[in-house]
XYZ file of C-alpha atoms in Angstrom:
162
model
C 0.000 0.000 0.000
C 1.377 3.388 -0.951
C 2.041 6.123 1.583
C -0.580 8.267 -0.130
C -3.277 5.589 0.207
C -2.374 5.016 3.845
C -2.502 8.737 4.534
C -5.940 8.990 2.883
C -7.178 6.123 5.089
C -5.845 7.903 8.152
C -7.480 11.161 7.078
C -10.825 9.361 6.721
C -10.424 7.702 10.118
C -9.613 11.053 11.731
C -12.562 12.772 10.033
C -14.925 10.039 11.205
C -13.525 10.266 14.743
C -13.996 14.054 14.809
C -17.564 13.664 13.525
C -18.204 10.959 16.127
C -18.988 8.435 13.367
C -17.966 4.787 13.152
C -15.167 3.700 10.829
C -17.177 0.895 9.224
C -15.955 -1.673 6.688
C -18.384 -0.164 4.138
C -16.873 3.307 4.484
C -13.356 1.920 4.169
C -14.435 -0.128 1.110
C -15.800 3.006 -0.603
C -12.452 4.743 -0.012
C -10.574 1.680 -1.274
C -12.688 1.739 -4.449
C -11.923 5.440 -4.902
C -8.214 4.687 -4.549
C -8.517 2.169 -7.408
C -9.903 4.756 -9.849
C -8.029 6.901 -12.324
C -9.657 10.145 -13.331
C -13.282 11.157 -12.800
C -15.702 8.433 -11.664
C -19.364 7.888 -10.854
C -20.930 6.219 -7.826
C -21.939 3.389 -10.153
C -18.289 2.898 -11.117
C -17.374 2.615 -7.441
C -20.136 0.092 -6.841
C -18.855 -2.022 -9.749
C -15.293 -1.861 -8.385
C -16.491 -2.851 -4.928
C -18.433 -5.812 -6.262
C -15.969 -7.065 -8.887
C -12.533 -6.317 -7.432
C -13.262 -6.282 -3.706
C -16.093 -8.839 -3.683
C -17.926 -6.381 -1.409
C -21.651 -5.981 -2.058
C -23.263 -2.707 -1.004
C -26.385 -0.812 -1.955
C -26.107 2.377 -3.984
C -27.177 4.489 -0.967
C -24.129 3.251 0.959
C -21.874 4.355 -1.902
C -23.518 7.796 -2.094
C -23.345 8.236 1.685
C -19.714 7.135 1.673
C -18.906 9.614 -1.091
C -20.564 12.372 0.949
C -18.320 11.549 3.894
C -15.236 11.469 1.674
C -16.239 14.835 0.231
C -16.665 16.281 3.726
C -13.238 14.907 4.647
C -11.691 16.621 1.608
C -10.676 13.352 -0.065
C -12.961 13.633 -3.115
C -14.802 16.462 -4.806
C -17.883 16.621 -6.968
C -17.332 17.932 -10.483
C -19.569 18.497 -13.490
C -18.248 17.161 -16.784
C -20.283 17.514 -19.952
C -23.388 18.084 -17.865
C -22.867 14.921 -15.781
C -21.961 14.827 -12.104
C -18.761 12.909 -11.397
C -16.301 12.707 -8.554
C -12.536 12.813 -8.418
C -9.834 12.247 -5.831
C -8.434 15.489 -4.510
C -6.093 14.605 -1.665
C -3.378 17.248 -1.617
C -4.181 17.791 -5.287
C -6.709 20.527 -5.004
C -5.839 22.208 -8.280
C -6.734 20.804 -11.663
C -6.586 21.976 -15.252
C -8.907 19.815 -17.296
C -9.384 19.689 -21.080
C -12.893 18.435 -21.896
C -13.987 17.441 -25.400
C -17.463 18.773 -26.148
C -18.001 16.068 -28.759
C -17.022 12.768 -27.118
C -16.755 13.908 -23.493
C -13.172 12.726 -23.009
C -11.285 14.432 -20.204
C -7.547 15.054 -20.016
C -5.878 16.549 -16.960
C -2.866 18.716 -17.709
C -0.385 20.713 -15.714
C 0.661 24.231 -16.530
C 2.829 25.845 -13.889
C 2.305 29.383 -15.184
C -1.506 29.049 -14.941
C -1.227 27.354 -11.541
C 1.043 30.099 -10.179
C -1.218 32.855 -11.508
C -4.373 31.365 -9.980
C -2.714 30.566 -6.673
C -1.247 34.085 -6.428
C -4.702 35.680 -6.556
C -5.613 37.360 -3.297
C -9.241 37.858 -2.417
C -10.447 39.768 0.592
C -12.341 37.661 3.077
C -11.754 34.490 1.066
C -9.418 31.574 1.687
C -8.861 29.397 -1.350
C -9.097 25.673 -0.624
C -8.512 24.555 -4.188
C -9.494 25.249 -7.754
C -10.475 23.586 -10.974
C -10.188 25.036 -14.459
C -12.068 23.345 -17.287
C -11.241 24.210 -20.878
C -13.829 23.058 -23.426
C -13.009 22.225 -27.015
C -12.408 19.288 -29.346
C -9.919 16.500 -28.766
C -7.627 15.621 -31.671
C -9.661 12.507 -32.493
C -12.968 14.390 -32.787
C -11.322 17.310 -34.567
C -9.862 14.932 -37.169
C -13.246 13.209 -37.599
C -14.960 16.564 -38.203
C -12.302 17.564 -40.752
C -12.745 14.244 -42.586
C -16.497 14.763 -42.677
C -16.075 18.325 -43.973
C -13.657 17.111 -46.657
C -16.147 14.429 -47.780
C -18.944 16.985 -47.953
C -16.741 19.428 -49.873
C -15.774 16.653 -52.297
C -19.457 15.743 -52.853
C -20.277 19.412 -53.495
C -17.467 19.646 -56.089
C -18.591 16.416 -57.737
C -22.139 17.809 -58.121
C -20.873 20.877 -60.011
């Protein structure tokens, strides 16, 4: 188990202790499923991971409740991608630059130190920044190429008609 995963487990345990809540196997299993994801995920994805990889059957409400606790603990955050609600891990990674394709919905996280420094240097009165997320919408190279091919075919048909 990585140090990061262990630290996230300890953060959950501490959050539950401070909230006077039990550290149940179900709550730990939801966190374990989150730790097995890469990129944005849905509660349904977590439930599938729990059932297939962990052989741990839970109802959907348990997953949603677990995600709420993880969100309160600062271990995951809710995001909206292409109009759909997803979650992502955010432990000590509270800043994200995300490229989202408006055609296929693919998401790519990128790093840009100049953008990160500029956002993090902003000072707002009576506001303490806990994290940030920047989403840039456009077309991925695959969708852009498909659109160009379609335009070329249409242009060719138009020329053939003349």
